[in-house]
XYZ file of C-alpha atoms in Angstrom:
673
model
C -106.928 -75.012 -24.438
C -103.581 -75.972 -23.053
C -101.908 -72.933 -24.624
C -104.509 -70.684 -23.054
C -103.811 -72.137 -19.625
C -99.976 -71.643 -19.723
C -99.981 -67.863 -19.312
C -102.454 -68.091 -16.561
C -100.313 -70.631 -14.790
C -97.247 -68.347 -15.099
C -99.092 -65.422 -13.624
C -100.314 -67.550 -10.794
C -96.798 -68.866 -10.276
C -95.373 -65.361 -10.231
C -97.936 -64.205 -7.821
C -97.290 -67.226 -5.673
C -93.558 -66.725 -5.680
C -93.862 -62.942 -5.133
C -95.938 -63.457 -2.183
C -93.896 -66.240 -0.832
C -90.214 -65.405 -2.002
C -87.769 -62.393 -1.429
C -88.591 -58.988 -2.892
C -86.521 -57.399 -5.706
C -83.350 -55.660 -4.550
C -79.929 -54.346 -5.799
C -77.104 -56.737 -5.585
C -74.638 -54.100 -6.958
C -75.115 -50.383 -7.568
C -72.990 -48.047 -9.773
C -70.403 -45.804 -8.168
C -68.671 -42.604 -9.232
C -66.200 -43.226 -11.996
C -63.277 -41.271 -13.418
C -62.264 -42.148 -16.918
C -59.929 -40.668 -19.497
C -61.267 -39.127 -22.584
C -61.471 -41.743 -25.362
C -61.379 -44.739 -23.057
C -64.264 -47.068 -22.020
C -66.486 -46.443 -19.022
C -68.370 -49.283 -17.226
C -71.071 -48.671 -14.640
C -72.142 -51.956 -12.927
C -75.756 -52.804 -11.886
C -77.064 -56.185 -10.523
C -80.609 -57.015 -9.249
C -81.863 -59.928 -7.237
C -85.331 -61.432 -7.294
C -86.241 -59.277 -10.212
C -86.937 -60.347 -13.766
C -88.704 -57.312 -15.005
C -87.676 -54.320 -17.124
C -84.323 -52.585 -16.288
C -83.232 -49.248 -17.760
C -80.480 -46.595 -17.252
C -80.947 -42.848 -16.996
C -78.378 -40.123 -17.772
C -78.933 -37.011 -15.743
C -82.622 -38.071 -15.498
C -83.014 -38.967 -19.168
C -84.010 -42.616 -19.817
C -81.697 -44.326 -22.231
C -84.241 -47.117 -23.077
C -85.091 -50.641 -22.033
C -83.375 -52.487 -24.812
C -79.918 -53.818 -24.166
C -78.346 -52.333 -27.331
C -79.810 -48.904 -26.483
C -80.776 -47.781 -29.955
C -80.007 -44.112 -30.522
C -76.909 -44.232 -28.298
C -74.312 -45.640 -30.573
C -71.519 -45.635 -27.994
C -73.721 -46.973 -25.178
C -74.887 -50.564 -24.449
C -75.972 -52.836 -21.600
C -74.142 -56.053 -20.929
C -74.455 -59.049 -18.614
C -76.818 -62.024 -18.073
C -80.299 -60.660 -17.602
C -81.517 -63.960 -16.125
C -78.959 -63.508 -13.412
C -79.930 -59.874 -12.936
C -76.732 -58.346 -14.447
C -77.327 -55.031 -16.270
C -73.992 -53.093 -16.679
C -73.851 -49.866 -18.720
C -70.895 -49.456 -21.100
C -69.704 -46.256 -22.859
C -66.947 -46.390 -25.457
C -65.159 -44.195 -26.349
C -65.889 -41.711 -23.587
C -66.365 -38.145 -24.657
C -66.700 -34.955 -22.672
C -70.512 -35.001 -23.179
C -70.658 -38.306 -21.337
C -69.762 -36.593 -18.092
C -73.096 -36.873 -16.181
C -74.974 -38.593 -13.347
C -76.178 -42.136 -14.129
C -78.855 -44.351 -12.383
C -79.898 -47.999 -12.794
C -83.738 -48.464 -12.420
C -85.950 -51.518 -11.995
C -89.123 -49.922 -13.255
C -91.615 -52.711 -12.438
C -90.298 -53.018 -8.926
C -89.969 -49.264 -8.493
C -86.285 -49.512 -7.588
C -83.636 -46.807 -8.349
C -79.914 -47.085 -7.670
C -77.930 -44.333 -6.096
C -76.638 -41.833 -8.720
C -73.112 -42.442 -10.005
C -71.113 -39.513 -11.325
C -69.010 -40.090 -14.371
C -65.958 -37.791 -14.584
C -64.134 -37.481 -17.863
C -60.439 -36.527 -17.611
C -58.652 -34.748 -20.448
C -54.837 -35.207 -20.465
C -52.807 -32.017 -21.022
C -51.138 -31.408 -24.299
C -47.371 -30.885 -24.555
C -46.617 -27.378 -23.246
C -45.028 -24.628 -25.289
C -41.930 -22.657 -24.165
C -41.838 -19.185 -25.624
C -38.746 -18.633 -27.757
C -37.971 -22.367 -27.968
C -36.637 -24.770 -28.930
C -33.417 -22.676 -28.650
C -33.620 -19.712 -26.328
C -30.944 -17.014 -26.608
C -29.875 -15.376 -23.337
C -27.072 -13.124 -22.131
C -24.873 -14.441 -19.365
C -25.144 -12.563 -16.137
C -28.418 -10.876 -17.122
C -31.584 -12.085 -15.307
C -34.157 -13.596 -17.664
C -37.657 -15.123 -17.559
C -38.577 -18.343 -19.356
C -42.331 -18.840 -19.983
C -44.000 -22.264 -20.382
C -47.638 -22.277 -21.557
C -50.261 -25.068 -21.715
C -53.301 -24.779 -24.057
C -56.438 -26.930 -24.568
C -59.302 -28.334 -22.488
C -57.245 -30.372 -20.112
C -59.188 -31.635 -17.124
C -58.193 -31.027 -14.445
C -55.966 -27.935 -14.901
C -52.429 -29.174 -15.406
C -49.425 -28.336 -13.245
C -46.389 -26.928 -15.087
C -42.988 -27.872 -13.731
C -39.363 -27.037 -14.770
C -36.527 -29.554 -14.727
C -32.818 -29.577 -15.519
C -30.958 -32.859 -15.688
C -33.910 -34.501 -13.959
C -33.807 -32.097 -11.036
C -36.778 -29.859 -10.418
C -35.976 -26.158 -10.492
C -37.301 -23.632 -8.014
C -38.006 -19.988 -8.560
C -41.139 -20.341 -10.719
C -44.417 -18.472 -10.690
C -47.790 -19.854 -11.876
C -50.524 -17.991 -13.745
C -53.927 -19.198 -15.046
C -56.127 -17.531 -17.649
C -59.885 -18.195 -17.625
C -62.270 -18.105 -20.566
C -65.409 -16.022 -20.494
C -67.496 -19.023 -19.584
C -65.294 -19.562 -16.539
C -63.641 -22.661 -17.908
C -59.856 -22.853 -17.928
C -58.293 -21.369 -20.998
C -54.510 -21.625 -20.622
C -51.969 -21.818 -17.871
C -48.460 -20.390 -17.753
C -45.408 -20.983 -15.624
C -42.528 -18.508 -15.549
C -39.007 -19.506 -14.518
C -36.699 -16.672 -13.409
C -32.976 -17.374 -13.680
C -29.633 -15.651 -14.120
C -27.622 -17.716 -16.570
C -23.857 -17.966 -16.694
C -21.488 -18.882 -19.443
C -21.303 -22.496 -18.297
C -25.062 -22.752 -18.925
C -24.467 -22.460 -22.642
C -26.001 -25.514 -24.355
C -27.890 -26.608 -21.239
C -31.277 -28.329 -21.713
C -34.301 -27.287 -19.670
C -37.631 -29.214 -19.609
C -41.125 -27.838 -18.997
C -43.544 -30.600 -17.932
C -47.358 -30.397 -17.942
C -48.703 -32.849 -15.371
C -52.212 -33.620 -14.047
C -54.397 -36.430 -12.660
C -55.272 -37.324 -16.177
C -51.591 -37.816 -17.004
C -49.450 -38.260 -13.883
C -46.313 -38.831 -15.937
C -46.965 -35.555 -17.710
C -45.883 -34.324 -21.101
C -42.494 -32.610 -21.593
C -41.182 -29.888 -23.831
C -37.408 -29.357 -23.898
C -35.460 -26.227 -24.845
C -31.749 -25.513 -25.269
C -30.083 -22.404 -23.823
C -27.905 -20.488 -26.248
C -25.897 -17.974 -24.243
C -24.101 -14.865 -25.316
C -21.494 -13.918 -22.748
C -18.550 -11.565 -22.394
C -15.061 -13.061 -22.507
C -13.916 -15.308 -19.702
C -10.217 -14.563 -19.306
C -7.332 -16.614 -17.960
C -4.023 -14.750 -17.569
C -0.760 -16.578 -16.948
C 2.894 -15.536 -16.680
C 5.877 -17.704 -17.485
C 7.938 -17.790 -15.393
C 6.007 -16.321 -12.479
C 9.034 -15.958 -10.166
C 11.944 -14.201 -11.873
C 15.119 -12.323 -11.140
C 15.119 -8.662 -11.971
C 16.140 -8.238 -15.609
C 14.808 -11.584 -16.854
C 12.227 -11.948 -19.634
C 8.638 -12.883 -18.867
C 5.870 -13.904 -21.276
C 2.228 -13.178 -20.383
C -0.466 -15.244 -22.132
C -4.089 -14.040 -22.140
C -6.594 -16.766 -23.048
C -10.328 -16.130 -23.391
C -13.578 -17.884 -24.310
C -16.440 -15.704 -25.525
C -19.746 -15.790 -27.423
C -19.783 -13.998 -29.802
C -16.026 -14.202 -30.547
C -13.355 -11.887 -29.095
C -12.940 -8.546 -30.859
C -9.893 -7.075 -29.096
C -7.186 -7.194 -26.402
C -5.889 -4.377 -24.201
C -2.788 -4.656 -21.962
C -1.948 -2.435 -18.996
C 0.636 -2.311 -16.201
C -0.240 -0.672 -12.932
C -3.332 0.798 -14.599
C -1.387 2.456 -17.418
C -1.758 1.109 -20.967
C 1.173 -0.792 -22.431
C 1.751 0.963 -25.718
C 2.090 -1.224 -28.767
C 0.801 -4.355 -27.019
C -1.776 -6.245 -29.131
C -3.078 -9.751 -29.207
C -3.095 -12.419 -26.507
C 0.691 -12.433 -25.889
C 2.954 -9.912 -24.131
C 6.702 -10.168 -23.542
C 8.462 -7.924 -21.007
C 11.722 -7.568 -19.063
C 10.921 -7.806 -15.356
C 11.961 -5.183 -12.860
C 10.993 -4.323 -9.282
C 7.919 -2.368 -10.381
C 6.191 -5.560 -11.562
C 5.938 -6.662 -7.923
C 3.580 -3.814 -7.024
C 2.203 -2.900 -10.461
C 0.241 -5.898 -11.777
C -0.067 -6.608 -15.481
C -3.695 -6.777 -16.677
C -5.305 -8.075 -19.850
C -8.740 -6.832 -20.923
C -10.602 -8.829 -23.585
C -13.727 -7.525 -25.367
C -16.538 -8.816 -27.578
C -19.968 -7.553 -28.673
C -21.542 -8.400 -25.306
C -18.954 -6.868 -22.996
C -15.425 -7.151 -21.662
C -13.526 -8.881 -18.895
C -10.245 -8.074 -17.174
C -7.719 -10.230 -15.372
C -4.452 -9.189 -13.741
C -1.450 -10.803 -12.108
C 1.647 -9.546 -10.312
C 5.040 -11.115 -10.823
C 7.199 -12.374 -7.998
C 10.280 -10.352 -8.957
C 13.396 -10.924 -6.870
C 15.472 -7.748 -6.492
C 17.951 -6.239 -4.094
C 17.196 -3.580 -1.475
C 16.163 -0.121 -2.688
C 16.120 2.842 -0.304
C 12.664 4.390 -0.104
C 12.972 6.785 2.816
C 16.200 8.180 4.229
C 16.597 8.729 7.953
C 16.152 12.352 8.938
C 18.458 14.320 11.251
C 17.222 14.409 14.811
C 17.793 17.055 17.453
C 16.704 16.337 21.029
C 17.445 17.740 24.433
C 19.690 15.938 26.847
C 17.884 13.042 28.570
C 15.117 12.750 26.001
C 14.470 9.784 23.723
C 15.588 9.846 20.109
C 14.589 7.667 17.170
C 15.543 7.257 13.533
C 13.544 5.603 10.775
C 14.421 4.480 7.295
C 12.628 2.340 4.732
C 14.051 -0.195 2.308
C 12.128 -2.331 -0.130
C 13.261 -5.531 -1.741
C 12.179 -9.069 -2.527
C 12.805 -10.923 -0.367
C 12.517 -8.274 2.342
C 15.992 -6.968 3.174
C 17.565 -7.191 6.599
C 18.075 -3.684 7.924
C 20.636 -2.940 10.644
C 21.744 0.193 12.458
C 25.300 1.097 13.383
C 27.195 4.199 14.287
C 29.413 5.647 11.604
C 32.846 4.152 11.837
C 31.680 1.387 14.161
C 30.859 -2.260 13.595
C 28.556 -2.911 16.555
C 24.935 -3.446 15.507
C 22.739 -1.187 17.603
C 19.427 -2.471 16.293
C 17.571 -4.005 13.386
C 14.417 -3.115 11.553
C 13.065 0.109 10.175
C 13.378 2.079 13.435
C 16.224 2.692 15.868
C 15.305 4.026 19.319
C 17.797 5.595 21.723
C 16.343 6.208 25.183
C 17.552 9.052 27.425
C 20.345 10.292 25.202
C 23.584 11.620 26.625
C 26.075 13.977 24.972
C 28.223 11.032 23.961
C 25.282 9.635 21.966
C 25.588 12.528 19.527
C 26.898 11.545 16.123
C 26.005 9.961 12.815
C 23.911 6.797 12.687
C 23.874 4.491 9.688
C 20.871 2.517 8.376
C 22.217 -0.319 6.241
C 20.632 -3.007 4.040
C 22.612 -5.903 2.654
C 22.471 -6.739 -1.091
C 19.881 -9.230 -2.280
C 20.384 -12.752 -3.617
C 21.375 -11.344 -6.990
C 24.092 -9.242 -5.381
C 22.386 -6.084 -6.547
C 21.017 -3.240 -4.481
C 21.722 -2.549 -0.860
C 23.650 0.309 0.639
C 23.523 2.649 3.570
C 22.042 5.976 4.579
C 22.935 8.005 7.622
C 21.572 10.828 9.711
C 22.994 12.883 12.534
C 21.806 12.961 16.099
C 22.322 16.320 17.730
C 22.025 16.343 21.512
C 20.978 19.726 22.821
C 23.013 20.343 25.949
C 24.907 23.084 27.722
C 27.936 24.307 25.748
C 31.137 22.292 25.779
C 34.100 24.671 26.091
C 37.704 23.624 25.556
C 40.685 25.863 26.161
C 43.095 25.570 23.248
C 46.840 25.597 23.637
C 48.381 29.054 23.484
C 51.991 29.827 22.772
C 54.007 31.432 25.571
C 54.331 35.194 25.295
C 57.035 37.750 26.089
C 56.536 40.264 28.831
C 55.132 43.478 27.294
C 54.602 41.577 24.043
C 51.397 40.449 22.341
C 49.646 37.316 23.508
C 46.712 35.286 22.469
C 44.368 32.872 24.296
C 41.811 30.700 22.493
C 38.859 28.479 23.327
C 36.758 26.164 21.242
C 32.992 26.099 21.901
C 30.531 23.457 20.747
C 26.882 23.935 21.576
C 23.416 23.007 20.394
C 21.486 25.178 20.417
C 24.074 27.762 19.498
C 25.385 29.765 22.436
C 23.786 33.092 23.181
C 27.192 34.528 24.027
C 30.863 33.626 24.489
C 32.515 35.726 27.199
C 36.136 36.082 28.329
C 36.540 37.141 31.950
C 39.470 37.793 34.279
C 40.119 39.417 37.606
C 39.069 42.946 36.869
C 36.818 42.584 33.874
C 35.146 40.651 31.107
C 34.724 41.066 27.379
C 32.284 39.440 24.958
C 33.241 41.173 21.713
C 35.250 44.151 20.495
C 38.075 45.720 22.472
C 38.613 47.031 25.962
C 41.948 48.573 26.859
C 44.655 46.067 26.085
C 42.169 43.321 25.277
C 40.349 42.395 22.076
C 37.937 39.450 21.534
C 37.453 37.869 18.142
C 34.925 35.061 17.564
C 34.437 33.174 14.327
C 32.681 29.941 13.357
C 34.475 26.668 12.977
C 33.880 25.229 9.492
C 32.510 21.951 10.843
C 30.659 20.923 13.934
C 31.856 18.301 16.324
C 29.680 15.296 15.425
C 26.253 15.938 16.901
C 27.408 18.530 19.418
C 26.210 21.441 17.342
C 28.095 24.191 15.528
C 31.579 25.113 16.696
C 32.963 28.552 17.518
C 36.526 29.706 18.089
C 36.893 32.655 20.418
C 40.266 34.428 20.574
C 41.328 36.824 23.334
C 44.148 39.093 22.113
C 46.311 40.840 24.726
C 48.496 43.767 23.712
C 51.487 44.579 25.903
C 51.402 41.813 28.437
C 51.996 42.634 32.079
C 53.284 40.595 34.981
C 49.754 40.083 36.259
C 48.689 38.501 32.946
C 50.978 35.542 33.604
C 49.691 34.895 37.076
C 45.963 35.320 36.602
C 43.466 32.912 35.053
C 41.328 33.760 32.082
C 37.921 32.109 31.840
C 36.163 31.404 28.536
C 32.466 30.701 29.117
C 29.426 30.169 26.891
C 25.759 29.792 27.646
C 22.565 28.692 25.891
C 19.027 27.900 27.051
C 20.142 24.604 28.573
C 22.978 25.874 30.691
C 26.508 27.201 30.740
C 29.933 25.755 30.180
C 33.381 27.169 30.587
C 37.097 26.510 30.523
C 40.035 28.187 32.225
C 43.112 29.244 30.323
C 46.401 30.694 31.535
C 49.126 32.548 29.715
C 52.557 31.006 29.588
C 55.634 33.186 29.744
C 58.499 32.901 27.313
C 61.820 32.942 29.087
C 63.491 35.660 27.001
C 64.350 39.314 27.005
C 61.429 41.672 26.840
C 60.471 43.319 23.591
C 62.784 46.066 22.369
C 61.455 49.514 21.733
C 63.775 50.023 18.768
C 62.436 50.970 15.428
C 63.725 48.573 12.814
C 62.476 47.721 9.373
C 61.124 44.198 9.035
C 60.516 42.257 5.835
C 57.685 39.808 5.362
C 59.040 37.265 2.928
C 57.209 36.270 -0.253
C 56.192 32.614 -0.461
C 53.483 30.820 -2.312
C 52.864 28.451 0.576
C 53.054 31.029 3.337
C 56.559 30.077 4.539
C 59.717 32.140 4.318
C 61.863 31.380 1.288
C 64.975 33.063 2.652
C 67.014 32.839 5.819
C 67.550 35.663 8.322
C 70.826 36.690 6.719
C 69.384 37.068 3.260
C 66.440 38.825 4.815
C 68.674 41.505 6.309
C 71.078 41.869 3.428
C 68.750 41.707 0.521
C 68.899 44.478 -2.072
C 66.601 47.425 -2.030
C 65.078 46.476 -5.321
C 64.232 43.110 -3.818
C 62.103 44.576 -1.090
C 58.557 45.828 -1.155
C 57.324 49.077 0.365
C 58.171 49.729 3.981
C 55.360 50.452 6.425
C 56.487 52.551 9.391
C 55.011 52.302 12.903
C 56.057 53.782 16.200
C 58.265 50.788 16.888
C 59.284 49.226 13.611
C 59.000 49.185 9.888
C 57.411 46.326 7.950
C 58.617 45.713 4.440
C 55.500 44.511 2.483
C 55.382 42.778 -0.851
C 52.311 42.386 -3.097
C 48.998 42.114 -1.309
C 47.862 38.546 -1.090
C 51.411 37.127 -0.993
C 52.136 37.873 2.633
C 53.080 35.085 4.936
C 49.993 34.185 6.942
C 49.690 32.990 10.475
C 47.120 30.816 12.259
C 44.468 32.901 14.139
C 44.070 29.993 16.531
C 47.687 30.481 17.647
C 48.780 27.325 15.900
C 46.374 24.976 17.656
C 45.296 23.347 14.392
C 48.752 23.007 12.806
C 47.707 25.890 10.613
C 50.007 27.171 7.933
C 49.174 30.250 5.987
C 46.211 31.484 8.091
C 45.929 35.184 8.674
C 43.849 37.498 10.830
C 43.310 41.027 9.494
C 44.375 43.712 11.930
C 44.068 47.429 11.445
C 47.285 49.368 10.734
C 46.438 52.481 12.639
C 47.374 54.267 15.751
C 45.840 53.070 18.995
C 45.910 54.606 22.405
C 48.698 52.215 23.304
C 50.511 52.814 20.034
C 52.206 50.215 17.877
C 50.957 47.208 15.961
C 49.431 44.026 17.460
C 50.871 40.795 16.025
C 50.747 37.142 17.152
C 53.752 35.660 18.893
C 56.533 34.007 16.912
C 56.590 30.365 15.924
C 57.308 27.986 18.795
C 59.248 25.774 16.388
C 62.658 26.920 15.241
C 64.522 30.210 15.675
C 63.201 33.579 14.523
C 63.275 33.950 10.802
C 62.183 30.378 9.945
C 58.867 29.789 8.200
C 55.894 30.166 10.519
C 54.692 26.673 11.151
C 52.724 25.392 14.157
C 52.698 21.706 14.772
C 50.153 20.535 17.331
C 49.947 16.925 16.282
C 50.432 15.824 19.885
C 47.234 17.704 20.726
C 44.832 17.076 17.864
C 46.596 15.337 15.029
C 44.967 17.603 12.473
C 45.934 18.431 8.934
C 46.771 21.909 7.765
C 43.876 24.044 6.587
C 44.222 26.675 3.895
C 43.990 30.459 4.056
C 41.199 31.510 6.364
C 41.165 35.301 6.204
C 42.261 37.443 3.287
C 44.173 40.709 3.445
C 42.412 43.980 2.903
C 43.744 47.444 2.113
C 44.914 49.050 5.309
C 45.267 45.729 7.141
C 48.234 43.549 7.906
C 47.283 39.926 7.479
C 50.534 38.074 8.056
C 52.575 38.444 11.292
C 56.349 38.158 11.163
C 58.183 35.960 13.589
C 59.386 39.139 15.216
C 56.565 40.794 17.175
C 55.782 44.357 18.258
C 54.852 45.394 21.711
C 52.140 47.922 20.922
C 48.529 47.091 19.967
C 46.205 48.793 17.525
C 42.498 47.866 17.804
C 41.150 46.311 14.646
C 37.943 47.754 13.293
C 36.870 44.779 11.146
C 37.965 41.362 10.039
C 37.762 39.801 6.638
C 35.550 36.769 5.839
C 37.047 33.318 5.304
C 39.079 32.921 2.124
C 39.720 29.234 1.558
C 42.134 28.196 -1.164
C 40.548 25.961 -3.837
C 40.720 22.299 -2.983
C 41.949 22.948 0.544
C 39.734 21.593 3.351
C 38.736 23.927 6.202
C 39.334 23.115 9.820
C 38.670 19.348 10.097
C 36.981 19.427 13.471
C 35.468 16.056 12.788
C 38.778 14.587 13.935
C 38.223 15.727 17.513
C 38.012 12.759 19.854
C 34.941 12.425 22.012
C 34.337 10.367 25.162
C 33.413 6.760 24.628
C 29.903 5.583 25.382
C 28.862 2.096 26.429
C 26.065 2.110 23.800
C 28.311 2.904 20.841
C 31.581 1.159 20.115
C 32.838 3.714 17.600
C 33.999 7.246 17.138
C 32.741 10.266 15.279
């Protein structure tokens, strides 16, 4: 009877306590949980004031009321039931365990809030296409692809690293399966490798919430690259003529296949291999030596120029300059050398430095500035090179006319006046004028004008002309009047006055005597007057008869010659061709006798006091029908010449050395021309 009463008492007690104590409630409810695949999941549940049946549901499906949950081998309930503890355990967690779970007190009608179980799947190690050693070409852009496969949850992030430093320049791409679940993800790294990247290690890392540290896959870069060249010269600074060795060193993958040497862009014939030996000269300063190295990938070129020390070399000569009076003039010349040469300007024959540098400027030139200017560079450190180059400055100005000395003449004898004309530009005309007339060329009555060029110009003053006024049968008025020699060009006119001196002697005889012109190789008489008069007939050449005298001529070309400038230039053996014909005045025109020595001595004019010039050679040659050499004895009549022969200079004999003429000094130039 007692055993029958115990259950009844328990029911009564329960009812009493239920009506009098607290109602069942949750002391702890499950919360959302994230767990890694393969690990253990624990969802807590605690009830108070409840000793009835407790069960768990998975997405609404009851797992059972027993604590070992038969049928769910990986599931169980733990805790002290008397204390109301009913925790759900899952181990190991699989993807199918991802669901919503509730803890229920069925007899009290209580349900916990749903707790979501999330199962994370760590990513697998990614794969780099082409790894573990990826072959690239230096300098060529390339893409490296890293790919992650599997059911990783969540989708992993793919990152690139080098030496622990994250690399930029990546793109991300995800591929989905048909069911919409992630299939694979890819990350592409774009880079342009260089030769120094050869052997570098790159890491692709797959990282997610399931595996924050991530999983790495490393690759090694294997680069193919064209040669990297280093070119050296030993020694680099050399004197011209010294030996230099060039060494061409290169690193390349694959190995070097060939070398090519060039200088200034032109191949060096016969040069092979990484070494070149040369003898340095000035060209190596401006024409670099280059070495080109090749392999299967490509080629590379390096060049270097030597520092060659050499003396000055003239590159551009100064050019002659012609300017009008008062204008500016400039000269330029170019020298090259290493080190750069010092260039100075002087006037020829002078020591004063007028300027330095490549250009000389002369402002507002005057006639005295005319002359030759010298551009000079001193030799280099080696003592080689250097030199000078010159150019002439011609100042265009009105003509400069100088009356030359004329020998005194006999009354009714022949006479000659001369003037020297320098002009640039050349004169349009040279005119002789006197009281009752003027004459530019040809003959007029007793007068004849002859003009011929001087062989050299007077430094920078332009070409020279000699104009000769011949007078046949002088009259008293000729000795008292003035003769003017004038010349003009586009810049003006210049002139000089000349007068005729009278020889204090008897007037010319009208007798008709034979006269011999002596034979001499140097133009002087080889016999005295006595021998001249008493020589044998066989000794004499043919006699030429005129109205007043006979001339005994020897072979043509051996006649004694006389200076057409009337002896102004100390001329010996110069002749002027005159026609041997009858003129209105009759007779033959000849120059006056020598002012030095008695008649019959060799014709020799010495005007050293005037010009200090040396003797020129033969100027005009004899022609048939012309008398080229006057005798010291003159004739009073004049025959107009019809033509004059061209210059005939003896071999090796200089022409008129007009360069010896003095010119006025100039404050700018301490020299002479």
